[in-house]
């Protein structure tokens, strides 16, 4: 044997294939499907696939093809000519081929296709003679020239379409089907002249040249803007590129005994086990896709072509059994003969995904574990949130794009624009639906955010205040819409040459991060029965506990419905601002915290804090009640104090009036609170170190609430958590202060009340010195929002400005995903691993969880499972995602072990 030459081309046809259905990475989904269908004896036209490795080579070598490709391509063509007994470009019996892209993951409509390749002025006559159909042959020819011109040479589609329309007007015909051969012939000549005029070269006649052109266009489409964007949005990474499938053309448009269709082995909308699809007689696949003619339901084909339909039914059964999943198939009937052109795992609605997974497991087609593996986090997400009605015309959508931003919370929202939280509240009060638009939000805005349908900010990333708060409520939110120019004074915003004023309607698509002008219809999906079944299977499988981040009794109750087993993070500062149960009391709360901040003596501070105490206690009681029997982790005050006081003069005056102090005193204190770098400043547990009375009030509120609940037979398990600690001694001071208050209250109450004192791990130093810190802390909760910020030196509030470039494959592409959304397992993860190991070295039973936004991100949840954490904590709407991901983590681990043993 000589030196082995790398194989780039894989042939298939007449029952044999060099490739394999498993080789999706190498042959792309389409190529692998064609090879597999050929092997299992289905009728597939012959062809060959140029591998994704060739595409990878192409991009790695300055857009040059591998040297051996030329020879292998020629051999592939020769083999195909032998199988089909036709020749490319032959004037008597020409072989025509389709050239299509196909990567390992389906990217519908993103990449290119060229049909009828091999036609020229001579071979078209051969086609006409062979089919005895001039009209058909010249129609095929013009389709080829049209596609080649736009796809390969990039000539504007509209210019070509325009010529077609003009020709029809000239001939006085309406439908394409009425155009005679001469019309198509004329159009071909026109297209060719246009081609020459635009490109400076004649249209290529040589089929080999045509083939290379088409291959180049398919490879080129891999890096086209829309394909790159699609991969980013769908989080598709790690692929080599696209394969190129060159397949013998079969024609569904040769007469009434021909046709083409697309079908699914089950209903992709409902998941029901019925054969579902569309069929068009005397047509090519493109006619179905382009929607030029309205196809008929597949079942009608049973009457029109009973024999072929019966054959197709058999293919359906065979393919679903073979692939053990719902298939989306394309077929063509040429003169009564069925050809399968494609099979792939079908896309489905989230509801259908659940139904199919559960049905297939019950049918024993797949195992329960496989059923769990079949669901994606997005399936769950999209199950709950309203979305823009898919019936809305895509083109009208495009024309209404105002801006794009970071898709912080999915779902869609419609409302009238307001630019302040106060306006939001006032407008909502009178029954208006509003979207709150801000440059950024702060805790002060929470009331307005709560009543808004959706939230839009010009700055911020996925863990900015707006994103975190909105996620907690499952409220549609777009942040970091940097191009949006917001003018608070004139109550207007503009972008993309459009201006939207206060009171005008906009629509947010939080799933895609797109802002549209106008009011669009939304639809709310319904929870399918299969959802409960599948989630039960997931719960039986997972090891990780799943808690929730919830700050109010309402959120806590909602989270229980979603399956939360406790609270992993209750951010108490939101309680200082909004009274969710008695909104009229919000103002009182705000004034109390502001009075505390403005006080200059300890006594005055304590007096103000005493006013807050009953509010916090009431909230805690509500939360404990909602979480009866489950642990509740309550974090003491965290944000820098300047976030609680007004910065504009008018509001400062109002505050001064309410508190009966001089406005200049207010202004001075606000000025004093200013920090150049507040995120690294006087915040977190540092506030309780300097103002122990805050800690005392909060601990008192927690423990008094717990005692009251315990007296009412509610099982309470409070866990008091200190944020942003960085040192053992620091935590010890806090722990002692906490226990002093708590133990005293418990002793005096006479009830038995176990509680824990622990800390968040949010700073690299805390993770590094976890062994020391764990000597004091009874539990750790990784605050990965801050830990990401401090480890990477990336501001969670400002990095939205440049981070998109860091995750854009076409730009810097430094990260595969936004590290505030999906854990940086390499860097931040290393600190977490270290922190857990070191922490458990001094306290083996240390309870460990995560409460940063990553707790609701499937990829991060799986990582937490591998780290041996006890639980993850996610915002209520993401609890089901975490439950599913935790179960998938167990299954993946098992599969990994099995494959290692092998
Ligand atoms: C964190 O930093 O990860 C965290 C949960 O706290 P916050 O988001 O409130 O800063
Ligand atoms: Mg934090």
Short mmCIF file of N, CA and C and ligand atoms in Angstrom, two decimals, residues 468 569 571 573 635 638 683 760 762 782-787 796 851-853, ligand 1:
data_model
loop_
_atom_site.label_atom_id
_atom_site.label_comp_id
_atom_site.label_asym_id
_atom_site.label_seq_id
_atom_site.Cartn_x
_atom_site.Cartn_y
_atom_site.Cartn_z
N UNK A 468 -31.33 40.92 35.99
CA UNK A 468 -31.47 40.03 37.14
C UNK A 468 -32.89 40.13 37.71
N UNK A 569 -31.40 32.08 47.28
CA UNK A 569 -31.02 33.48 47.45
C UNK A 569 -32.25 34.34 47.56
N UNK A 571 -32.74 38.16 48.05
CA UNK A 571 -32.02 39.44 48.10
C UNK A 571 -32.88 40.41 48.89
N UNK A 573 -32.53 43.48 49.77
CA UNK A 573 -32.60 44.93 49.52
C UNK A 573 -33.83 45.35 48.72
N UNK A 635 -30.04 36.58 52.24
CA UNK A 635 -28.80 37.32 52.19
C UNK A 635 -29.00 38.71 52.78
N UNK A 638 -26.75 44.11 50.46
CA UNK A 638 -25.60 43.96 49.56
C UNK A 638 -25.22 45.19 48.74
N UNK A 683 -19.81 47.97 50.01
CA UNK A 683 -21.02 47.17 49.71
C UNK A 683 -20.84 45.79 50.33
N UNK A 760 -21.56 33.93 50.95
CA UNK A 760 -21.44 33.83 49.50
C UNK A 760 -19.97 33.80 49.17
N UNK A 762 -17.87 35.23 46.39
CA UNK A 762 -18.03 36.13 45.24
C UNK A 762 -16.72 36.80 44.85
N UNK A 782 -22.03 30.11 45.84
CA UNK A 782 -21.22 30.84 44.89
C UNK A 782 -22.05 31.91 44.19
N UNK A 783 -21.67 33.15 44.42
CA UNK A 783 -22.31 34.27 43.75
C UNK A 783 -21.53 34.52 42.47
N UNK A 784 -21.88 33.77 41.46
CA UNK A 784 -21.03 33.77 40.26
C UNK A 784 -21.20 35.01 39.39
N UNK A 785 -22.18 35.85 39.70
CA UNK A 785 -22.24 37.12 38.96
C UNK A 785 -21.05 37.96 39.37
N UNK A 786 -20.91 38.14 40.67
CA UNK A 786 -19.78 38.93 41.14
C UNK A 786 -18.46 38.17 40.97
N UNK A 787 -18.51 36.86 41.16
CA UNK A 787 -17.26 36.10 41.02
C UNK A 787 -16.74 36.18 39.58
N UNK A 796 -19.99 43.73 35.22
CA UNK A 796 -21.25 43.10 34.81
C UNK A 796 -22.24 44.12 34.28
N UNK A 851 -25.80 30.67 43.40
CA UNK A 851 -27.00 31.49 43.29
C UNK A 851 -26.83 32.63 42.28
N UNK A 852 -25.70 32.63 41.56
CA UNK A 852 -25.55 33.60 40.47
C UNK A 852 -26.51 33.20 39.35
N UNK A 853 -26.61 34.06 38.34
CA UNK A 853 -27.55 33.78 37.25
C UNK A 853 -27.26 32.45 36.56
C1 LIG B 1 -23.87 37.14 42.58
O1 LIG B 1 -23.04 38.04 42.66
O2 LIG B 1 -23.71 36.13 41.88
C2 LIG B 1 -25.13 37.24 43.31
C3 LIG B 1 -25.99 36.25 43.29
O3 LIG B 1 -25.39 38.43 43.93
P1 LIG B 1 -25.93 39.75 43.18
O4 LIG B 1 -26.28 39.33 41.79
O5 LIG B 1 -27.09 40.21 43.95
O6 LIG B 1 -24.75 40.63 43.26
#
